[in-house]
mmCIF file of C-alpha atoms in Angstrom:
data_model
loop_
_atom_site.group_PDB
_atom_site.id
_atom_site.type_symbol
_atom_site.label_atom_id
_atom_site.label_comp_id
_atom_site.label_asym_id
_atom_site.label_seq_id
_atom_site.Cartn_x
_atom_site.Cartn_y
_atom_site.Cartn_z
ATOM 1 C CA MET A 328 -23.542 -38.948 14.986
ATOM 2 C CA PHE A 329 -21.747 -36.793 12.288
ATOM 3 C CA SER A 330 -20.395 -38.420 9.190
ATOM 4 C CA GLN A 331 -16.691 -38.565 8.849
ATOM 5 C CA ARG A 332 -16.870 -38.476 5.337
ATOM 6 C CA ARG A 333 -15.441 -35.180 3.781
ATOM 7 C CA VAL A 334 -17.531 -33.738 0.902
ATOM 8 C CA ARG A 335 -14.986 -32.648 -1.953
ATOM 9 C CA ALA A 336 -15.605 -29.392 -3.257
ATOM 10 C CA ALA A 337 -16.285 -29.040 -6.963
ATOM 11 C CA GLY A 338 -13.429 -27.660 -9.044
ATOM 12 C CA PHE A 339 -9.446 -28.201 -9.278
ATOM 13 C CA THR A 340 -6.745 -28.066 -7.051
ATOM 14 C CA LEU A 341 -3.926 -25.375 -6.929
ATOM 15 C CA ILE A 342 -1.674 -28.094 -8.282
ATOM 16 C CA GLU A 343 -3.850 -29.299 -11.155
ATOM 17 C CA LEU A 344 -4.084 -25.842 -12.291
ATOM 18 C CA LEU A 345 -0.328 -25.275 -12.009
ATOM 19 C CA ILE A 346 0.350 -28.363 -14.237
ATOM 20 C CA VAL A 347 -2.030 -27.347 -16.827
ATOM 21 C CA ILE A 348 -0.557 -23.755 -16.944
ATOM 22 C CA ALA A 349 2.901 -25.362 -17.291
ATOM 23 C CA ILE A 350 1.808 -27.531 -20.051
ATOM 24 C CA ILE A 351 0.311 -24.536 -21.902
ATOM 25 C CA GLY A 352 3.552 -22.801 -21.497
ATOM 26 C CA ILE A 353 5.833 -25.341 -22.654
ATOM 27 C CA ILE A 354 3.646 -25.684 -25.854
ATOM 28 C CA ALA A 355 3.698 -21.995 -26.323
ATOM 29 C CA ALA A 356 7.479 -21.957 -25.810
ATOM 30 C CA MET A 357 7.884 -24.374 -28.762
ATOM 31 C CA LEU A 358 5.122 -22.757 -31.108
ATOM 32 C CA ILE A 359 6.063 -19.193 -31.085
ATOM 33 C CA PRO A 360 9.472 -19.183 -32.440
ATOM 34 C CA ASN A 361 8.063 -21.336 -35.462
ATOM 35 C CA LEU A 362 5.297 -18.867 -35.949
ATOM 36 C CA LEU A 363 7.649 -15.988 -36.096
ATOM 37 C CA ASP A 364 9.903 -17.581 -38.492
ATOM 38 C CA ALA A 365 6.762 -18.534 -40.682
ATOM 39 C CA MET A 366 5.646 -14.606 -40.651
ATOM 40 C CA GLN A 367 9.240 -13.551 -41.838
ATOM 41 C CA LYS A 368 9.447 -16.230 -44.526
ATOM 42 C CA ALA A 369 5.769 -15.073 -45.595
ATOM 43 C CA LYS A 370 7.253 -11.510 -45.873
ATOM 44 C CA GLN A 371 10.120 -12.778 -47.783
ATOM 45 C CA LYS A 372 8.001 -14.708 -50.373
ATOM 46 C CA ARG A 373 5.602 -11.923 -50.750
ATOM 47 C CA THR A 374 8.668 -9.580 -51.748
ATOM 48 C CA VAL A 375 10.145 -12.202 -54.105
ATOM 49 C CA ALA A 376 6.615 -12.433 -55.775
ATOM 50 C CA GLU A 377 6.208 -8.739 -56.000
ATOM 51 C CA ILE A 378 9.597 -8.052 -57.435
ATOM 52 C CA LYS A 379 8.856 -10.853 -60.071
ATOM 53 C CA ILE A 380 5.534 -8.866 -60.914
ATOM 54 C CA VAL A 381 7.266 -5.683 -61.582
ATOM 55 C CA GLY A 382 10.129 -7.259 -63.274
ATOM 56 C CA THR A 383 7.812 -8.741 -65.736
ATOM 57 C CA GLY A 384 6.378 -5.689 -66.102
ATOM 58 C CA LEU A 385 9.885 -3.984 -66.809
ATOM 59 C CA MET A 386 10.445 -6.663 -69.162
ATOM 60 C CA SER A 387 7.265 -5.963 -71.071
ATOM 61 C CA TRP A 388 7.994 -2.236 -71.018
ATOM 62 C CA LEU A 389 11.598 -3.002 -72.317
ATOM 63 C CA THR A 390 10.183 -5.177 -75.260
ATOM 64 C CA ASP A 391 7.868 -2.145 -76.368
ATOM 65 C CA GLN A 392 10.632 0.290 -76.218
ATOM 66 C CA THR A 393 13.369 -1.621 -78.071
ATOM 67 C CA GLY A 394 11.320 -4.330 -80.101
ATOM 68 C CA ALA A 395 13.539 -7.096 -78.555
ATOM 69 C CA ALA A 396 14.092 -8.042 -74.758
ATOM 70 C CA ALA A 397 17.842 -7.957 -74.712
ATOM 71 C CA ALA A 398 17.810 -7.717 -71.087
ATOM 72 C CA GLY A 399 19.274 -10.566 -69.062
ATOM 73 C CA THR A 400 22.048 -11.160 -71.815
ATOM 74 C CA SER A 401 23.729 -7.663 -71.032
ATOM 75 C CA THR A 402 26.349 -8.927 -68.548
ATOM 76 C CA SER A 403 28.790 -11.628 -68.352
ATOM 77 C CA SER A 404 30.196 -10.344 -64.940
ATOM 78 C CA SER A 405 29.772 -12.334 -61.817
ATOM 79 C CA THR A 406 28.907 -9.090 -59.843
ATOM 80 C CA ILE A 407 26.294 -6.209 -60.257
ATOM 81 C CA ASP A 408 27.013 -2.637 -59.116
ATOM 82 C CA MET A 409 23.901 -0.962 -58.209
ATOM 83 C CA GLY A 410 25.683 2.439 -58.881
ATOM 84 C CA ASP A 411 25.622 1.521 -62.701
ATOM 85 C CA TYR A 412 21.680 1.765 -62.597
ATOM 86 C CA PRO A 413 20.001 5.283 -62.567
ATOM 87 C CA THR A 414 17.535 5.430 -59.731
ATOM 88 C CA ILE A 415 13.767 6.245 -60.614
ATOM 89 C CA ALA A 416 11.189 7.523 -58.004
ATOM 90 C CA SER A 417 8.499 5.073 -57.281
ATOM 91 C CA ALA A 418 5.856 7.335 -58.545
ATOM 92 C CA SER A 419 7.737 8.169 -61.788
ATOM 93 C CA LEU A 420 7.899 4.255 -62.527
ATOM 94 C CA GLN A 421 4.364 4.064 -61.573
ATOM 95 C CA SER A 422 3.514 6.457 -64.461
ATOM 96 C CA VAL A 423 5.772 4.503 -66.717
ATOM 97 C CA LEU A 424 4.303 0.957 -65.903
ATOM 98 C CA ALA A 425 0.745 1.628 -64.952
ATOM 99 C CA PRO A 426 -1.811 0.492 -66.318
ATOM 100 C CA ASN A 427 -0.350 -1.096 -69.234
ATOM 101 C CA TYR A 428 2.254 -3.259 -67.600
ATOM 102 C CA VAL A 429 1.369 -3.421 -63.821
ATOM 103 C CA GLY A 430 -1.879 -2.388 -62.140
ATOM 104 C CA GLN A 431 -0.226 -0.898 -59.066
ATOM 105 C CA LEU A 432 3.375 -0.739 -58.524
ATOM 106 C CA PRO A 433 4.273 -1.832 -55.059
ATOM 107 C CA SER A 434 6.046 0.541 -53.148
ATOM 108 C CA LEU A 435 6.696 -1.572 -49.781
ATOM 109 C CA ASP A 436 8.143 -4.919 -49.488
ATOM 110 C CA GLY A 437 6.927 -7.391 -47.130
ATOM 111 C CA TRP A 438 8.651 -5.813 -44.181
ATOM 112 C CA LYS A 439 7.052 -2.540 -44.826
ATOM 113 C CA ARG A 440 10.219 -0.724 -46.287
ATOM 114 C CA THR A 441 10.624 1.021 -49.482
ATOM 115 C CA TYR A 442 11.863 -0.535 -52.800
ATOM 116 C CA ASP A 443 14.613 0.630 -54.579
ATOM 117 C CA TYR A 444 13.697 0.987 -58.447
ATOM 118 C CA TYR A 445 16.346 1.822 -61.043
ATOM 119 C CA LEU A 446 15.331 2.305 -64.607
ATOM 120 C CA ASN A 447 17.136 3.808 -67.467
ATOM 121 C CA ILE A 448 14.246 5.338 -69.469
ATOM 122 C CA ALA A 449 16.536 7.578 -71.779
ATOM 123 C CA ALA A 450 18.739 4.492 -72.848
ATOM 124 C CA PRO A 451 16.685 1.347 -72.886
ATOM 125 C CA THR A 452 19.156 -0.225 -75.048
ATOM 126 C CA SER A 453 22.253 0.588 -72.658
ATOM 127 C CA ARG A 454 23.875 -2.342 -70.823
ATOM 128 C CA HIS A 455 22.137 -1.230 -67.107
ATOM 129 C CA VAL A 456 18.587 -0.876 -67.731
ATOM 130 C CA MET A 457 16.640 -1.738 -64.969
ATOM 131 C CA ALA A 458 16.823 -3.193 -61.295
ATOM 132 C CA ILE A 459 14.607 -3.605 -58.239
ATOM 133 C CA ARG A 460 16.207 -4.039 -54.651
ATOM 134 C CA SER A 461 14.485 -4.889 -51.394
ATOM 135 C CA LYS A 462 16.765 -4.288 -48.533
ATOM 136 C CA GLY A 463 15.623 -7.136 -46.400
ATOM 137 C CA GLN A 464 14.138 -7.063 -42.897
ATOM 138 C CA ASP A 465 16.649 -4.525 -41.231
ATOM 139 C CA GLY A 466 16.009 -2.074 -44.027
ATOM 140 C CA THR A 467 19.787 -1.510 -44.586
ATOM 141 C CA ALA A 468 21.381 -2.176 -47.957
ATOM 142 C CA SER A 469 24.376 -4.626 -47.590
ATOM 143 C CA GLY A 470 26.331 -2.547 -50.229
ATOM 144 C CA SER A 471 25.952 -1.416 -53.885
ATOM 145 C CA THR A 472 27.868 -4.546 -55.166
ATOM 146 C CA TYR A 473 26.321 -7.988 -55.168
ATOM 147 C CA THR A 474 27.663 -11.267 -56.255
ATOM 148 C CA PHE A 475 25.308 -13.317 -57.998
ATOM 149 C CA GLY A 476 23.930 -16.181 -56.036
ATOM 150 C CA SER A 477 21.378 -17.203 -53.558
ATOM 151 C CA PHE A 478 21.384 -16.893 -49.706
ATOM 152 C CA ASP A 479 19.928 -19.136 -46.908
ATOM 153 C CA PRO A 480 16.293 -18.351 -46.946
ATOM 154 C CA THR A 481 16.152 -17.834 -42.943
ATOM 155 C CA ASP A 482 18.673 -14.875 -43.266
ATOM 156 C CA TYR A 483 15.958 -12.270 -43.659
ATOM 157 C CA LYS A 484 18.379 -9.454 -43.408
ATOM 158 C CA GLN A 485 19.890 -10.369 -46.860
ATOM 159 C CA ASP A 486 19.122 -8.003 -49.755
ATOM 160 C CA ILE A 487 16.795 -9.469 -52.605
ATOM 161 C CA VAL A 488 17.961 -8.015 -55.872
ATOM 162 C CA TRP A 489 16.830 -8.401 -59.618
ATOM 163 C CA THR A 490 18.409 -6.805 -62.436
ATOM 164 C CA ASP A 491 18.001 -6.858 -66.085
ATOM 165 C CA GLY A 492 15.483 -9.916 -66.332
ATOM 166 C CA PHE A 493 17.075 -12.287 -63.574
ATOM 167 C CA PHE A 494 17.573 -12.362 -59.807
ATOM 168 C CA VAL A 495 21.182 -11.504 -58.783
ATOM 169 C CA ARG A 496 20.300 -12.270 -54.919
ATOM 170 C CA TRP A 497 17.418 -14.447 -53.764
ATOM 171 C CA PRO A 498 16.511 -16.770 -51.055
ATOM 172 C CA GLU A 499 17.189 -20.234 -51.992
ATOM 173 C CA LYS A 500 14.858 -22.848 -51.707
ATOM 174 C CA PRO A 501 15.087 -25.157 -48.760
#
C-alpha cells in the first residue's frame, strides 16, 4: 500500500523563476536610463562648479592686477567670439593662479576632456581678458561664437562658456 501522495520537492518551479527574472528585467529597464542621465547631470554640475571656482580665482587675479574688477562690464554685445581671447596653457595658468587664487587648477571637466583656458596676461585691462570653456560631453566645440543664454540641461553636448566674470552659455535649471 503505497501512498498516492506526491512529495513536492523544495525549491521553485521554472515558471516562478522566469517570472522573477522578468520582473527584475522590467525594473532594471526603467531604472538604467535614469541612472545614466543622473551620471551625466553630475558631470555637468561638476564642470559648472569647477568653472565657477576658476572664474572666481581669475576675477581675484584681475582685481589684484588692475586694482578694480572691471570685467563683466566689458561688453554690450549679445555674442562672444572666443577668437578675441588669447589662449593660455593649463600649466601657465596654474602658475599664475596657484597657490594664491586656486589650490589646484582643474585640467579636465566632468567628461574627462580638457578645458579651454583664455587669459590676457599682457593686457589685463583690455576688453577681452579671460574665458573658460568646456566642450561638453562630445568634446567638440560647437563653434567659436556664442550667443548669451542658457540651454536645456539634458543636452550634455552643449559647450559651457564663462567669460569676463559671468557665464555666457550654461545649463538652465529645470
